[in-house]
């Protein structure tokens, strides 16, 4: 039943006026699990290098294979879920993600680990493409930003718990248990989803999958990430890197051309013509680059100084802790008259201030904690407001596609953050010079995040309601 159609909620849950809170809370399981995994995996780089006798650029693909699969599948999975049902796809995503996590923990070699991570990315695509859609369409209009803030806080909690738990697991039990920890969380979340998530009632009548567009998107992102990995230290000739860049640019151009001319585009150009969507997606990409870059930078720099994985994890917790505080409390502490754009700008300014401090202060424990807390506070203010602005401009019937686009921006931003920091450490070394170079690159990304927000000026003024979006429920 679970794998063929969406199971209905019990009537007493469906008819409860605050049932949307239960739906959002269930989605938070997936948000927590995804970010827990993202924040833990970077702490396994050094022990995986040692066990499989690999370089940093090779082990980097433990993360990049996941992100490659995730990024290539998010938008097509979002369109597919709009038609088949978002609850069904979300539950199937949990099953696939949990099974692949177990396979990662049992991997006998680096290639098998990388392949299992790619499968895990497919499960994550089913989760992430539907998480934003479920959160966006479940609450009443005036509670949308609150719901997105709750989801962002769950993501931040996963990020916050991840480094500490990951460091303890790596030191006490080994890197394999970093993946095994996903299994019980996934089982609980799948069971909760059956009972608490609403079924999809409003679906497009006809929504064929653009197979050619999907292939071009996969080719473009694959070539792009391979080029980044090659530039950041993977053992490949220079002509291969140049060829990958040409392939990425060529397939990207073909993808854009096809989306303009096909009757059923994978990425609807009409959505991207809305500046609230296009500018918001650009800002989201660079915002997530800024968020995930330090997850690679801090463990590598501190462990190069002789610190343990637990110590590095505790320091790294400062970033998602600041994010969680801001995502949870910004709505109450910031002026109520501020809309999504004003909040996004404020968050971008605070983020940039934290990264400027990273350029000036030494990359030691105390200064790094200050830098990470301030940066996290800024991103915690920015992210929920920016996501609300994007989803508020997307029709309900396309909310799965919109959620896929938001999370594709996150996947690309995460991959860019990992690759950019790895490249900076390859050029500048794993000491102070490499850390400063990485913070300079992250500051540039924060500047682009802020620029994308400033460029967008909403017609009719900034949104200042809690939701800022049409949110009549599309579910039971």
PDB file of C-alpha atoms in Angstrom, residues 140-283:
ATOM      1  CA  UNK A 140      -2.936  28.698   6.626  1.00  0.00           C
ATOM      2  CA  UNK A 141      -1.758  31.779   4.769  1.00  0.00           C
ATOM      3  CA  UNK A 142      -0.746  33.794   7.806  1.00  0.00           C
ATOM      4  CA  UNK A 143       1.445  30.997   9.211  1.00  0.00           C
ATOM      5  CA  UNK A 144       3.597  30.173   6.171  1.00  0.00           C
ATOM      6  CA  UNK A 145       6.741  31.961   7.307  1.00  0.00           C
ATOM      7  CA  UNK A 146       6.301  30.445  10.760  1.00  0.00           C
ATOM      8  CA  UNK A 147       6.106  26.961   9.221  1.00  0.00           C
ATOM      9  CA  UNK A 148       9.186  27.588   7.073  1.00  0.00           C
ATOM     10  CA  UNK A 149      10.990  28.919  10.143  1.00  0.00           C
ATOM     11  CA  UNK A 150      10.162  25.723  12.047  1.00  0.00           C
ATOM     12  CA  UNK A 151      11.528  23.656   9.169  1.00  0.00           C
ATOM     13  CA  UNK A 152      14.666  25.812   9.012  1.00  0.00           C
ATOM     14  CA  UNK A 153      15.119  25.360  12.770  1.00  0.00           C
ATOM     15  CA  UNK A 154      14.883  21.571  12.342  1.00  0.00           C
ATOM     16  CA  UNK A 155      17.517  21.767   9.624  1.00  0.00           C
ATOM     17  CA  UNK A 156      19.678  23.860  11.918  1.00  0.00           C
ATOM     18  CA  UNK A 157      19.188  21.395  14.769  1.00  0.00           C
ATOM     19  CA  UNK A 158      20.387  18.576  12.513  1.00  0.00           C
ATOM     20  CA  UNK A 159      23.402  20.669  11.575  1.00  0.00           C
ATOM     21  CA  UNK A 160      24.007  21.579  15.231  1.00  0.00           C
ATOM     22  CA  UNK A 161      23.752  18.041  16.589  1.00  0.00           C
ATOM     23  CA  UNK A 162      25.630  16.526  13.663  1.00  0.00           C
ATOM     24  CA  UNK A 163      29.170  17.786  14.314  1.00  0.00           C
ATOM     25  CA  UNK A 164      29.116  16.851  18.002  1.00  0.00           C
ATOM     26  CA  UNK A 165      27.469  13.455  17.480  1.00  0.00           C
ATOM     27  CA  UNK A 166      29.611  12.846  14.411  1.00  0.00           C
ATOM     28  CA  UNK A 167      32.834  13.666  16.214  1.00  0.00           C
ATOM     29  CA  UNK A 168      31.918  11.357  19.083  1.00  0.00           C
ATOM     30  CA  UNK A 169      30.934   8.542  16.717  1.00  0.00           C
ATOM     31  CA  UNK A 170      34.092   8.876  14.624  1.00  0.00           C
ATOM     32  CA  UNK A 171      36.351   8.879  17.684  1.00  0.00           C
ATOM     33  CA  UNK A 172      34.499   6.211  19.682  1.00  0.00           C
ATOM     34  CA  UNK A 173      32.999   3.816  17.131  1.00  0.00           C
ATOM     35  CA  UNK A 174      34.407   4.646  13.699  1.00  0.00           C
ATOM     36  CA  UNK A 175      33.203   6.484  10.603  1.00  0.00           C
ATOM     37  CA  UNK A 176      30.718   3.758   9.565  1.00  0.00           C
ATOM     38  CA  UNK A 177      28.397   4.601  12.453  1.00  0.00           C
ATOM     39  CA  UNK A 178      27.972   8.080  10.976  1.00  0.00           C
ATOM     40  CA  UNK A 179      25.774   6.381   8.365  1.00  0.00           C
ATOM     41  CA  UNK A 180      24.190   3.803  10.652  1.00  0.00           C
ATOM     42  CA  UNK A 181      22.717   6.616  12.798  1.00  0.00           C
ATOM     43  CA  UNK A 182      20.382   7.528   9.917  1.00  0.00           C
ATOM     44  CA  UNK A 183      18.642   4.137  10.060  1.00  0.00           C
ATOM     45  CA  UNK A 184      16.598   4.499  13.294  1.00  0.00           C
ATOM     46  CA  UNK A 185      15.736   8.127  12.511  1.00  0.00           C
ATOM     47  CA  UNK A 186      14.512   7.130   9.053  1.00  0.00           C
ATOM     48  CA  UNK A 187      12.347   4.305  10.355  1.00  0.00           C
ATOM     49  CA  UNK A 188      10.653   6.561  12.927  1.00  0.00           C
ATOM     50  CA  UNK A 189      10.107   9.318  10.357  1.00  0.00           C
ATOM     51  CA  UNK A 190       8.566   6.958   7.785  1.00  0.00           C
ATOM     52  CA  UNK A 191       6.126   5.605  10.382  1.00  0.00           C
ATOM     53  CA  UNK A 192       5.156   9.143  11.445  1.00  0.00           C
ATOM     54  CA  UNK A 193       4.637  10.168   7.826  1.00  0.00           C
ATOM     55  CA  UNK A 194       2.066   7.432   7.224  1.00  0.00           C
ATOM     56  CA  UNK A 195      -0.105   8.758  10.064  1.00  0.00           C
ATOM     57  CA  UNK A 196       0.445  12.514   9.965  1.00  0.00           C
ATOM     58  CA  UNK A 197       1.112  13.698   6.414  1.00  0.00           C
ATOM     59  CA  UNK A 198      -1.896  14.772   4.280  1.00  0.00           C
ATOM     60  CA  UNK A 199      -2.595  13.264   0.885  1.00  0.00           C
ATOM     61  CA  UNK A 200      -2.291  15.327  -2.292  1.00  0.00           C
ATOM     62  CA  UNK A 201      -5.682  16.310  -3.698  1.00  0.00           C
ATOM     63  CA  UNK A 202      -4.880  19.010  -6.274  1.00  0.00           C
ATOM     64  CA  UNK A 203      -2.696  17.598  -9.033  1.00  0.00           C
ATOM     65  CA  UNK A 204      -1.971  18.672 -12.620  1.00  0.00           C
ATOM     66  CA  UNK A 205      -4.045  16.735 -15.159  1.00  0.00           C
ATOM     67  CA  UNK A 206      -1.063  16.007 -17.403  1.00  0.00           C
ATOM     68  CA  UNK A 207       2.583  16.365 -16.456  1.00  0.00           C
ATOM     69  CA  UNK A 208       4.892  14.228 -18.636  1.00  0.00           C
ATOM     70  CA  UNK A 209       8.540  14.010 -17.658  1.00  0.00           C
ATOM     71  CA  UNK A 210      11.053  15.780 -19.891  1.00  0.00           C
ATOM     72  CA  UNK A 211      13.526  12.923 -20.285  1.00  0.00           C
ATOM     73  CA  UNK A 212      15.865  14.877 -22.592  1.00  0.00           C
ATOM     74  CA  UNK A 213      15.896  17.826 -20.192  1.00  0.00           C
ATOM     75  CA  UNK A 214      16.608  15.513 -17.272  1.00  0.00           C
ATOM     76  CA  UNK A 215      19.543  13.980 -19.147  1.00  0.00           C
ATOM     77  CA  UNK A 216      20.950  17.398 -20.058  1.00  0.00           C
ATOM     78  CA  UNK A 217      20.615  18.580 -16.464  1.00  0.00           C
ATOM     79  CA  UNK A 218      22.430  15.472 -15.201  1.00  0.00           C
ATOM     80  CA  UNK A 219      25.190  15.874 -17.808  1.00  0.00           C
ATOM     81  CA  UNK A 220      25.638  19.550 -17.013  1.00  0.00           C
ATOM     82  CA  UNK A 221      25.848  19.109 -13.254  1.00  0.00           C
ATOM     83  CA  UNK A 222      28.091  16.025 -13.563  1.00  0.00           C
ATOM     84  CA  UNK A 223      30.582  17.774 -15.822  1.00  0.00           C
ATOM     85  CA  UNK A 224      30.508  20.906 -13.665  1.00  0.00           C
ATOM     86  CA  UNK A 225      31.187  19.062 -10.394  1.00  0.00           C
ATOM     87  CA  UNK A 226      33.883  16.901 -12.019  1.00  0.00           C
ATOM     88  CA  UNK A 227      35.585  20.072 -13.279  1.00  0.00           C
ATOM     89  CA  UNK A 228      35.459  21.584  -9.785  1.00  0.00           C
ATOM     90  CA  UNK A 229      36.842  18.393  -8.259  1.00  0.00           C
ATOM     91  CA  UNK A 230      39.601  18.252 -10.855  1.00  0.00           C
ATOM     92  CA  UNK A 231      40.560  21.857 -10.159  1.00  0.00           C
ATOM     93  CA  UNK A 232      40.591  21.210  -6.406  1.00  0.00           C
ATOM     94  CA  UNK A 233      43.185  18.438  -6.555  1.00  0.00           C
ATOM     95  CA  UNK A 234      41.778  15.354  -8.338  1.00  0.00           C
ATOM     96  CA  UNK A 235      44.529  13.678 -10.376  1.00  0.00           C
ATOM     97  CA  UNK A 236      43.390  14.509 -13.924  1.00  0.00           C
ATOM     98  CA  UNK A 237      45.226  16.172 -16.846  1.00  0.00           C
ATOM     99  CA  UNK A 238      44.546  19.843 -17.538  1.00  0.00           C
ATOM    100  CA  UNK A 239      42.923  19.099 -20.889  1.00  0.00           C
ATOM    101  CA  UNK A 240      40.345  16.910 -19.120  1.00  0.00           C
ATOM    102  CA  UNK A 241      39.383  19.786 -16.825  1.00  0.00           C
ATOM    103  CA  UNK A 242      39.050  22.108 -19.829  1.00  0.00           C
ATOM    104  CA  UNK A 243      36.921  19.533 -21.671  1.00  0.00           C
ATOM    105  CA  UNK A 244      34.635  19.139 -18.640  1.00  0.00           C
ATOM    106  CA  UNK A 245      34.114  22.900 -18.502  1.00  0.00           C
ATOM    107  CA  UNK A 246      33.204  22.928 -22.208  1.00  0.00           C
ATOM    108  CA  UNK A 247      30.783  20.017 -21.727  1.00  0.00           C
ATOM    109  CA  UNK A 248      29.164  21.725 -18.720  1.00  0.00           C
ATOM    110  CA  UNK A 249      28.728  24.985 -20.635  1.00  0.00           C
ATOM    111  CA  UNK A 250      27.456  23.238 -23.772  1.00  0.00           C
ATOM    112  CA  UNK A 251      24.916  21.031 -22.043  1.00  0.00           C
ATOM    113  CA  UNK A 252      23.816  23.989 -19.919  1.00  0.00           C
ATOM    114  CA  UNK A 253      23.143  26.015 -23.071  1.00  0.00           C
ATOM    115  CA  UNK A 254      21.245  23.111 -24.655  1.00  0.00           C
ATOM    116  CA  UNK A 255      19.184  22.687 -21.479  1.00  0.00           C
ATOM    117  CA  UNK A 256      18.230  26.381 -21.439  1.00  0.00           C
ATOM    118  CA  UNK A 257      17.324  26.236 -25.138  1.00  0.00           C
ATOM    119  CA  UNK A 258      15.176  23.130 -24.689  1.00  0.00           C
ATOM    120  CA  UNK A 259      13.309  24.596 -21.728  1.00  0.00           C
ATOM    121  CA  UNK A 260      12.323  27.596 -23.865  1.00  0.00           C
ATOM    122  CA  UNK A 261      10.975  25.489 -26.740  1.00  0.00           C
ATOM    123  CA  UNK A 262       9.494  22.293 -25.282  1.00  0.00           C
ATOM    124  CA  UNK A 263       5.776  22.204 -24.411  1.00  0.00           C
ATOM    125  CA  UNK A 264       6.461  20.495 -21.060  1.00  0.00           C
ATOM    126  CA  UNK A 265       9.688  22.022 -19.721  1.00  0.00           C
ATOM    127  CA  UNK A 266      11.547  20.461 -16.832  1.00  0.00           C
ATOM    128  CA  UNK A 267      12.199  23.936 -15.403  1.00  0.00           C
ATOM    129  CA  UNK A 268       9.309  26.209 -16.367  1.00  0.00           C
ATOM    130  CA  UNK A 269      10.749  29.446 -17.849  1.00  0.00           C
ATOM    131  CA  UNK A 270       7.545  31.233 -16.789  1.00  0.00           C
ATOM    132  CA  UNK A 271       8.462  30.623 -13.139  1.00  0.00           C
ATOM    133  CA  UNK A 272      11.998  31.893 -13.646  1.00  0.00           C
ATOM    134  CA  UNK A 273      10.745  35.066 -15.322  1.00  0.00           C
ATOM    135  CA  UNK A 274       9.279  36.069 -11.972  1.00  0.00           C
ATOM    136  CA  UNK A 275      12.108  38.030 -10.349  1.00  0.00           C
ATOM    137  CA  UNK A 276      10.980  36.932  -6.885  1.00  0.00           C
ATOM    138  CA  UNK A 277      11.758  33.361  -7.970  1.00  0.00           C
ATOM    139  CA  UNK A 278      14.887  33.871 -10.088  1.00  0.00           C
ATOM    140  CA  UNK A 279      16.599  36.360  -7.769  1.00  0.00           C
ATOM    141  CA  UNK A 280      15.599  34.303  -4.744  1.00  0.00           C
ATOM    142  CA  UNK A 281      17.093  31.133  -6.252  1.00  0.00           C
ATOM    143  CA  UNK A 282      20.381  32.899  -7.013  1.00  0.00           C
ATOM    144  CA  UNK A 283      20.523  34.190  -3.455  1.00  0.00           C
TER     145      UNK A 283
END
